[in-house]
Coordinates of C-alpha atoms in Angstrom, one line a residue:
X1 CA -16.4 -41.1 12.0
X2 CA -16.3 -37.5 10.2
X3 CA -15.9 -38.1 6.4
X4 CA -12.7 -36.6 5.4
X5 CA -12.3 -34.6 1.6
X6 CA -8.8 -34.2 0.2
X7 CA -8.5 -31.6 -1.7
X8 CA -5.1 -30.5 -4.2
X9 CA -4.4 -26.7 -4.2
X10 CA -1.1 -24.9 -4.0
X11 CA 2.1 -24.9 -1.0
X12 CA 0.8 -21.8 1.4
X13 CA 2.9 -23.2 4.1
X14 CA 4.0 -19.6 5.0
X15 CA 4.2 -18.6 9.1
X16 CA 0.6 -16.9 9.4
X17 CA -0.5 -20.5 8.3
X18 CA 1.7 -22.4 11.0
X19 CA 0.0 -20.1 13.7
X20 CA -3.4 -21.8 11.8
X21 CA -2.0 -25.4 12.2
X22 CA -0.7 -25.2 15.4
X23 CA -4.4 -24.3 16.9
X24 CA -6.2 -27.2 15.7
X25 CA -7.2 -27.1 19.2
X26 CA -10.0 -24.8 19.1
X27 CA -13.6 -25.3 19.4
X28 CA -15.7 -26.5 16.5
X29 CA -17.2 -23.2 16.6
X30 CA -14.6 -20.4 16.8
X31 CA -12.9 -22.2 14.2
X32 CA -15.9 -22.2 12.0
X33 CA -16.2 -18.7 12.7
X34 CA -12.3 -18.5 11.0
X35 CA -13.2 -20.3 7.9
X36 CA -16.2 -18.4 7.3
X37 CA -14.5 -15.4 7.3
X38 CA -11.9 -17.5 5.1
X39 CA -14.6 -18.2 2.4
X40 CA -15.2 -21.6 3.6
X41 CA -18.2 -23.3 4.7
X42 CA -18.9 -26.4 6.6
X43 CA -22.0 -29.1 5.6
X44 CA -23.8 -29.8 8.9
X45 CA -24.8 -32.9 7.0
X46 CA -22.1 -34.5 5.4
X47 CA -19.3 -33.0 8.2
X48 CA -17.3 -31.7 5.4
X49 CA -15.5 -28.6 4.5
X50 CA -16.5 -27.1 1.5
X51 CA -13.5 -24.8 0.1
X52 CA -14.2 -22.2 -2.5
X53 CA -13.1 -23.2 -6.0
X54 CA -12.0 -19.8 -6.5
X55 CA -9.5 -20.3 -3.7
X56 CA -8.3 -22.8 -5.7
X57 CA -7.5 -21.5 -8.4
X58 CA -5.2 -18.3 -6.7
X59 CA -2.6 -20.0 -7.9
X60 CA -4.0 -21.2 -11.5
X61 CA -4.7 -24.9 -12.3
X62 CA -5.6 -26.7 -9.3
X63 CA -3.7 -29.6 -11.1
X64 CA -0.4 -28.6 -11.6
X65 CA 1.4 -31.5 -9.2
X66 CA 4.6 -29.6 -9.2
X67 CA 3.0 -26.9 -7.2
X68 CA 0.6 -29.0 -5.1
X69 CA -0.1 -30.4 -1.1
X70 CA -3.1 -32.4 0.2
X71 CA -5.5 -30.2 2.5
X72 CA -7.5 -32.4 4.5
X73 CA -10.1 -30.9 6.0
X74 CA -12.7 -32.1 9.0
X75 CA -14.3 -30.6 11.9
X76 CA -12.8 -31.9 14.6
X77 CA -9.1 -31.8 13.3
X78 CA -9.5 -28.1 11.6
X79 CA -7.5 -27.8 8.2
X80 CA -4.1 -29.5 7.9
X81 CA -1.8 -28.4 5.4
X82 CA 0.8 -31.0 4.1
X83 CA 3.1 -30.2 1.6
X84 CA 3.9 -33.9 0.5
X85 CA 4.9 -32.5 -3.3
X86 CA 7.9 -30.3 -3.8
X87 CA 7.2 -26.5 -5.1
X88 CA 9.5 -25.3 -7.5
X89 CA 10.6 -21.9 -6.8
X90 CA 12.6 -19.6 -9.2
X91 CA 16.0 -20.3 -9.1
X92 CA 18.0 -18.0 -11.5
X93 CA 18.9 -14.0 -12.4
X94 CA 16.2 -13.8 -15.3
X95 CA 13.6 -15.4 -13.4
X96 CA 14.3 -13.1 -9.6
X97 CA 14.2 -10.3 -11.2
X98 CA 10.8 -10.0 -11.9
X99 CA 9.9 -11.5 -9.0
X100 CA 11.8 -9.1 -6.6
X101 CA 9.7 -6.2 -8.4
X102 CA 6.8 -7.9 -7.7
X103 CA 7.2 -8.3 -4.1
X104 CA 8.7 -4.6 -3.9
X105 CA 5.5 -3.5 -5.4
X106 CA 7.4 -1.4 -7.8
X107 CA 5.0 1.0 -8.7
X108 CA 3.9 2.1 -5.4
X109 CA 8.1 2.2 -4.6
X110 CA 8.0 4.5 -7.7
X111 CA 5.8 6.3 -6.0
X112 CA 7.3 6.4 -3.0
X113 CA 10.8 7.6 -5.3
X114 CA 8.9 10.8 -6.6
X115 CA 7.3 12.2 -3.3
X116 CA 10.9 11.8 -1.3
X117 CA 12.9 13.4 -4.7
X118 CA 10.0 16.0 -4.6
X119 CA 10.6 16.8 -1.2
X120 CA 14.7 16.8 -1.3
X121 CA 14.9 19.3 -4.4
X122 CA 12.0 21.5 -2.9
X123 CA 13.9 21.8 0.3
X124 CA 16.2 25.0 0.5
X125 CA 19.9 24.4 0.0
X126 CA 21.5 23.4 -3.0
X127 CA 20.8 20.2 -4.8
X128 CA 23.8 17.8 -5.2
X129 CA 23.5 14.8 -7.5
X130 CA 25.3 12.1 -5.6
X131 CA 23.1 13.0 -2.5
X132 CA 19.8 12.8 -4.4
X133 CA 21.2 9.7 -5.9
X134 CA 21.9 7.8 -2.4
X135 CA 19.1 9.9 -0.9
X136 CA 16.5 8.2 -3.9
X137 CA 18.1 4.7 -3.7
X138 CA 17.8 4.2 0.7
X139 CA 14.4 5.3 0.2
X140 CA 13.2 2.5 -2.4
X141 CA 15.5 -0.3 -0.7
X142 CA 13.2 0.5 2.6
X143 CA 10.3 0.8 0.4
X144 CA 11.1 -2.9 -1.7
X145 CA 11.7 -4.2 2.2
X146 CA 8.5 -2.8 3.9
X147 CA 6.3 -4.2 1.2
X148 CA 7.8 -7.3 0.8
X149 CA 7.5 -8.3 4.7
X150 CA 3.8 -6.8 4.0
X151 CA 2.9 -9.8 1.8
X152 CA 4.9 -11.9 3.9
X153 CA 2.4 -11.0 6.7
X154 CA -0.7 -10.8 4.4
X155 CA -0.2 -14.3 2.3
X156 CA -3.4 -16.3 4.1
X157 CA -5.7 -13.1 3.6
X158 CA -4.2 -12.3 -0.1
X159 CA -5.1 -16.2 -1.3
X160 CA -8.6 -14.5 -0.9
X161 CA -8.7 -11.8 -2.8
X162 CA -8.6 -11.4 -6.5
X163 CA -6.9 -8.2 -6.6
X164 CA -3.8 -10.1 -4.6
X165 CA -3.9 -13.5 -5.1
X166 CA -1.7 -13.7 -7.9
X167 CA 1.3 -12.4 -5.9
X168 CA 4.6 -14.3 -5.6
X169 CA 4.5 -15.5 -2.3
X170 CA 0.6 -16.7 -3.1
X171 CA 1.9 -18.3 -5.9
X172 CA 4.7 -20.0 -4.6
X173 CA 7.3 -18.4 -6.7
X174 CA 9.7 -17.9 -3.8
X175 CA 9.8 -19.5 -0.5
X176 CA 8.8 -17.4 2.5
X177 CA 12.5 -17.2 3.8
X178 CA 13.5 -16.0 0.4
X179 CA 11.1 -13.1 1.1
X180 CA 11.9 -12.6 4.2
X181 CA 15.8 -12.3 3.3
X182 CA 15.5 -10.1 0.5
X183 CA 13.4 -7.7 2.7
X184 CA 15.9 -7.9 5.5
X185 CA 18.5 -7.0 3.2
X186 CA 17.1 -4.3 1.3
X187 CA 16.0 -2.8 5.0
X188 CA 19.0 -2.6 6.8
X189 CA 20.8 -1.9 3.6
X190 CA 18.4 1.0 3.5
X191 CA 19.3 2.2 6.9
X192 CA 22.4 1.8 6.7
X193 CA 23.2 3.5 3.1
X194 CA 21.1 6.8 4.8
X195 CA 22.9 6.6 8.1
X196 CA 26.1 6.5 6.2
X197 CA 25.9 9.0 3.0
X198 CA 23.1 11.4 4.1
X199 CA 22.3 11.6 7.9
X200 CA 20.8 9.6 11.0
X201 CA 17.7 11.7 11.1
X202 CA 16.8 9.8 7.2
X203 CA 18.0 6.8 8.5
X204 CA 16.0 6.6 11.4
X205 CA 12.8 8.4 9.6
X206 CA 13.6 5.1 6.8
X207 CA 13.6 2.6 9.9
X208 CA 10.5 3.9 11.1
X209 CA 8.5 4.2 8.6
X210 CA 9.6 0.2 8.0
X211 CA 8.5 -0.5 11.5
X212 CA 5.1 1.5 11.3
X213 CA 4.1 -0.6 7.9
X214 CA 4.7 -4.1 8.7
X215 CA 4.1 -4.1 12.4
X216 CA 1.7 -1.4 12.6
X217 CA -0.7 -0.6 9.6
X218 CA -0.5 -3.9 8.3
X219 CA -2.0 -5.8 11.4
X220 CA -4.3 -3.2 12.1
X221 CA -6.0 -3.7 8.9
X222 CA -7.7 -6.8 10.1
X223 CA -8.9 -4.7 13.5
X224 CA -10.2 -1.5 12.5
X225 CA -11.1 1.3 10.3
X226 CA -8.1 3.3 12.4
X227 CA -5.9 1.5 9.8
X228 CA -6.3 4.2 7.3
X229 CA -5.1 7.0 8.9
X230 CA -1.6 5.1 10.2
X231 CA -1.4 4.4 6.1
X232 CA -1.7 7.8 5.6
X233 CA 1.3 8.8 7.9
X234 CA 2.9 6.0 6.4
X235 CA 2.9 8.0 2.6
X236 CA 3.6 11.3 4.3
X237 CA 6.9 10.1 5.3
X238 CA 8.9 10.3 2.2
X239 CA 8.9 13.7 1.6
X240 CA 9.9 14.5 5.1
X241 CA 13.2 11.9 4.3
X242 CA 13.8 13.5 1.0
X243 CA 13.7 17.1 3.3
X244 CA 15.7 15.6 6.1
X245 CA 18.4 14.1 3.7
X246 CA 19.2 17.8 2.1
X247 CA 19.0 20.1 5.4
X248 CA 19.9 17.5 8.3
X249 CA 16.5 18.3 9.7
X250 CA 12.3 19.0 9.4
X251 CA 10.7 22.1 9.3
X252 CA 7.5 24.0 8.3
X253 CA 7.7 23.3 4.6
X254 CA 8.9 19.6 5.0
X255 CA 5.3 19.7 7.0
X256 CA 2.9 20.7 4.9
X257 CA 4.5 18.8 1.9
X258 CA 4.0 15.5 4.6
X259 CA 0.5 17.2 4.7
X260 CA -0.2 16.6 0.8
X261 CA 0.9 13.5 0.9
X262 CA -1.5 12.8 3.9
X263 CA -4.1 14.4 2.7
X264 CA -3.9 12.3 -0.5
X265 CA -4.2 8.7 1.2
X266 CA -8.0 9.1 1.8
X267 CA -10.0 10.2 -1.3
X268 CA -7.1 7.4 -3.3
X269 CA -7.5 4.6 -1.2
X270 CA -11.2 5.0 -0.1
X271 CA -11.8 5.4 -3.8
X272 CA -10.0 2.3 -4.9
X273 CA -11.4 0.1 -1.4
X274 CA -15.4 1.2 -2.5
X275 CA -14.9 -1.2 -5.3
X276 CA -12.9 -3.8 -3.5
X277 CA -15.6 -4.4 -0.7
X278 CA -15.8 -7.9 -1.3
X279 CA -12.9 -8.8 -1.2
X280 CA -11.6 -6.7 1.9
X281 CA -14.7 -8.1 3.2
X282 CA -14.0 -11.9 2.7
X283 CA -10.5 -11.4 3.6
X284 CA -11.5 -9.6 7.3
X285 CA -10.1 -6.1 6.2
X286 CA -11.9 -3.8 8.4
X287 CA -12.2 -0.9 6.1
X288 CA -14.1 2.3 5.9
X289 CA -15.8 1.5 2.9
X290 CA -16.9 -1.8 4.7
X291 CA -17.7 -1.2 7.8
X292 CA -18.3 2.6 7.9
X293 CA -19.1 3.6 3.9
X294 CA -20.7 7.1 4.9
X295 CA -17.9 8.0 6.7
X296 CA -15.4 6.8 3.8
X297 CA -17.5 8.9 1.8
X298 CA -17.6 11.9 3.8
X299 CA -13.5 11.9 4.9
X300 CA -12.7 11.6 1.0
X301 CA -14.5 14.9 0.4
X302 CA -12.5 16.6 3.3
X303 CA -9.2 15.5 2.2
X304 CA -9.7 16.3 -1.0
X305 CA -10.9 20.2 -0.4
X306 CA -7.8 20.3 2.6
X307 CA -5.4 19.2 -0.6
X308 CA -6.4 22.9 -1.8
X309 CA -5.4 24.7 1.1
X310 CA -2.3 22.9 1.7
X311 CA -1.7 24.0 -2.3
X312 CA -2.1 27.6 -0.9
X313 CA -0.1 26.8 2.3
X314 CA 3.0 25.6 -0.3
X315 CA 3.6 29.5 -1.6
X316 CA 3.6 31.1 2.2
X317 CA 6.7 28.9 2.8
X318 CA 8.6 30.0 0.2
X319 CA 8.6 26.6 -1.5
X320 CA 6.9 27.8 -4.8
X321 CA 5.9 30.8 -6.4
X322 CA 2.7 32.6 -5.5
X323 CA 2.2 31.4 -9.2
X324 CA 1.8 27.7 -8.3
X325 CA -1.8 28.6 -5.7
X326 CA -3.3 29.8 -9.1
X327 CA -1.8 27.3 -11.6
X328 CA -2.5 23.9 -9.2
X329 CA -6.6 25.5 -8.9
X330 CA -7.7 23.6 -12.1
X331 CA -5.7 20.2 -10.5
X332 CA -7.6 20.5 -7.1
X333 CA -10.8 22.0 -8.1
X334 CA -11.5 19.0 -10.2
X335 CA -10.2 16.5 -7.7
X336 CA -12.9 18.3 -5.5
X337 CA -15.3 17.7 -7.7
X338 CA -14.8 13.9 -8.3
X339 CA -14.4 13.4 -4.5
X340 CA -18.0 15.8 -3.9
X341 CA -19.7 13.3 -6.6
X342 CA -18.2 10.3 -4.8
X343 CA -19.9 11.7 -1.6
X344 CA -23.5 12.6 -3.5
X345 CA -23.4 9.2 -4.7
X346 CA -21.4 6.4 -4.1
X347 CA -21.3 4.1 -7.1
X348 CA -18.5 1.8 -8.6
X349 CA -18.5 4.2 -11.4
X350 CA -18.0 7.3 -9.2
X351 CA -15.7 5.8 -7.2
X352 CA -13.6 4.8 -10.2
X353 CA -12.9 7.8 -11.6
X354 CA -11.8 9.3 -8.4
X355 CA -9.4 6.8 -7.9
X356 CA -7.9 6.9 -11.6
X357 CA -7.9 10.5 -10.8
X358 CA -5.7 10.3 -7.6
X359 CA -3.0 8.4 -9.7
X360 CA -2.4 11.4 -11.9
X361 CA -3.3 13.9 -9.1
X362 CA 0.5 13.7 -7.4
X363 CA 2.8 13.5 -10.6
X364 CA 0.1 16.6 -11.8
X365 CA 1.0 18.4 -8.4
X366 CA 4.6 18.1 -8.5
X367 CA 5.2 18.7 -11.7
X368 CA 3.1 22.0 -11.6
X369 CA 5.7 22.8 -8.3
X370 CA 8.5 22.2 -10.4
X371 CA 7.1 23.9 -13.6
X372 CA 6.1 27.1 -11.7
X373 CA 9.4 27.8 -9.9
X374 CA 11.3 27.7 -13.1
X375 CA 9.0 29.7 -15.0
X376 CA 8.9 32.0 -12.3
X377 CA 12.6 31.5 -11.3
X378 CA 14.0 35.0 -12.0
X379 CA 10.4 36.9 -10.2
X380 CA 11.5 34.7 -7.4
X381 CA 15.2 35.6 -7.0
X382 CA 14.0 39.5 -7.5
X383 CA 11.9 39.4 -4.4
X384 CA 14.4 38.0 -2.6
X385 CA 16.7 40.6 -3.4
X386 CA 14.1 43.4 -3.1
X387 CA 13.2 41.4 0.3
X388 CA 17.1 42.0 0.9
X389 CA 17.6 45.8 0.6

């Protein structure tokens, strides 16, 4: 009789795991094939699954019995979860809050915030406060509600990572339906706060770009490199809501603002996954710098020198100032050069400083569109008028 280990680690008993548990079924061999990509391994000659003692510690200490359930493991009955001891979960306002930032992501929301308040107050008409107001806060609810059914999806492939394996849900901080209801609130409160106060064109760009993160990119991530570029549409939406919410519709501008935003995904994120090959790799993340690293390296450097022409592209449709081509050169040329050295050679170091780069690159970029077209303000409105007569 196979010799059975128990092993204490923390609750994961979140849906993508139930799929796990519900095909014990499988052959000894494709489910091998699962745990190795899991980080597990399996002794021929004691029949026993060994499970990484890093994976054990996602959570902190494998002994904490108020966060604990028995995993036993063996070959022919595959890995059963059992969550015999009771998780406690946070409970009250002082301990959500922080916990509902974490699962919204809150810095990449704020992200998210700037590029859609770039693209409202760049777009012609004039800017009313209340508008940017309900415009700014339907774009972060869908933003908090994308992310957080993103780690809903993603908690048996985060538990393997050190870069996520901290994260609430890993953790156990809040049961999967509470996730799952705060981002189905914040979503179709989202939708429905755009539909209401702005347009249906935001509304529906807001529901989409929900739909194309979660059920999209976020699978896709686990079947090939393709995942990247679907991201990158995914971050060149917000401008194009922050457009659509002023005007009622999309046009050139709106387009090559999506096309910064675009542009951007590549050199940051294949930047940031060079160093993180391990762990995309353990957790089955088919990404460029993975599976296809000259090609990572090679579409960073393109995106990075189109960033420049879409800088150039900005002042032919009368969104900024001729000014802005010349004053956002210094910005892009050295972006270029970060992204050329990441392509020459591809180290953790060069890599690095690209992606610290990228995270000033778009508040650099934005602010310089901002700066120039008040600076500039009065040359502007003199054209116009010469333009005029």
């Amino acid at each position: 009789m196979a010799a059975v280990r128990l092993l204490r680690c923390k609750v994961i008993a979140y849906p993508p795991i139930e799929v796990l548990k519900s095909c014990r079924a499988l052959s000894q061999s494709c489910y091998g094939a699962l745990l190795k990509k899991s980080n597990y391994g399996l002794n021929p000659a004691s029949n026993q699954f060994k499970v990484n003692k890093q994976f054990l510690r996602i959570a902190g200490s494998s002994n904490d019995k108020n966060n604990a359930s028995v995993i036993h493991a063996n070959k022919d009955n595959g890995l059963q979860i059992h969550s015999d001891v009771t998780t406690s979960h946070a409970t009250t306002v002082d301990q959500l809050l922080p916990i509902y930032l974490q699962i919204s992501k809150i810095r990449l929301t704020g992200l998210v915030l700037i590029t859609s308040i770039g693209g409202f107050i760049l777009a012609p008409g004039d800017t009313i406060i209340s508008s940017l107001l309900f415009t700014s806060l339907g774009v972060g609810l869908s933003a908090c509600s994308a992310n957080a059914i993103n780690q809903w999806l993603e908690v048996p492939y985060d538990s393997q990572m050190a870069r996520t394996r901290n994260r609430v849900l890993v953790r156990g901080l809040i049961t999967p339906v509470h996730a799952m209801t705060f981002a189905a609130v914040t979503g179709i409160s989202s939708v429905a706060l755009l539909y209401f106060t702005t347009n249906p064109l935001t509304a529906s760009l807001a529901a989409f770009n929900i739909f194309l993160y979660t059920c999209m990119y976020t699978p896709s991530k686990r079947l090939g490199i393709g995942n990247t570029w679907l991201g990158a549409i995914v971050g060149a939406l917000p401008p194009l809501m922050g457009w659509a919410a002023k005007t009622g519709g999309i046009d050139i501008g709106a387009l090559v603002l999506a096309g910064i935003l675009y542009s951007w995904q590549f050199p940051h994120f294949n930047a940031l996954s060079w160093n993180l090959k391990a762990d995309y790799s353990r957790a089955g993340y088919r990404m460029m710098a993975v599976t296809h690293p000259e090609l990572c390296r090679k579409v960073s450097l393109r995106h990075a020198t189109a960033l420049t022409i879409f800088s150039c592209l900005l002042p032919i449709c009368d969104l900024t100032p001729w000014w802005f081509a010349l004053y956002s050169l210094p910005t892009n040329a050295w972006f270029i050069w970060l992204a050329w050295r990441f392509y020459k050679d591809a180290n953790n170091q060069s890599a690095r400083k690209l992606f610290r780069f990228s995270l000033y690159y778009l508040p650099l970029i934005i602010g310089t569109m901002f700066i120039s077209k008040l600076v500039h303000k009065d040359q502007s409105v003199g054209e116009k008028e010469n333009d005029g007569d």
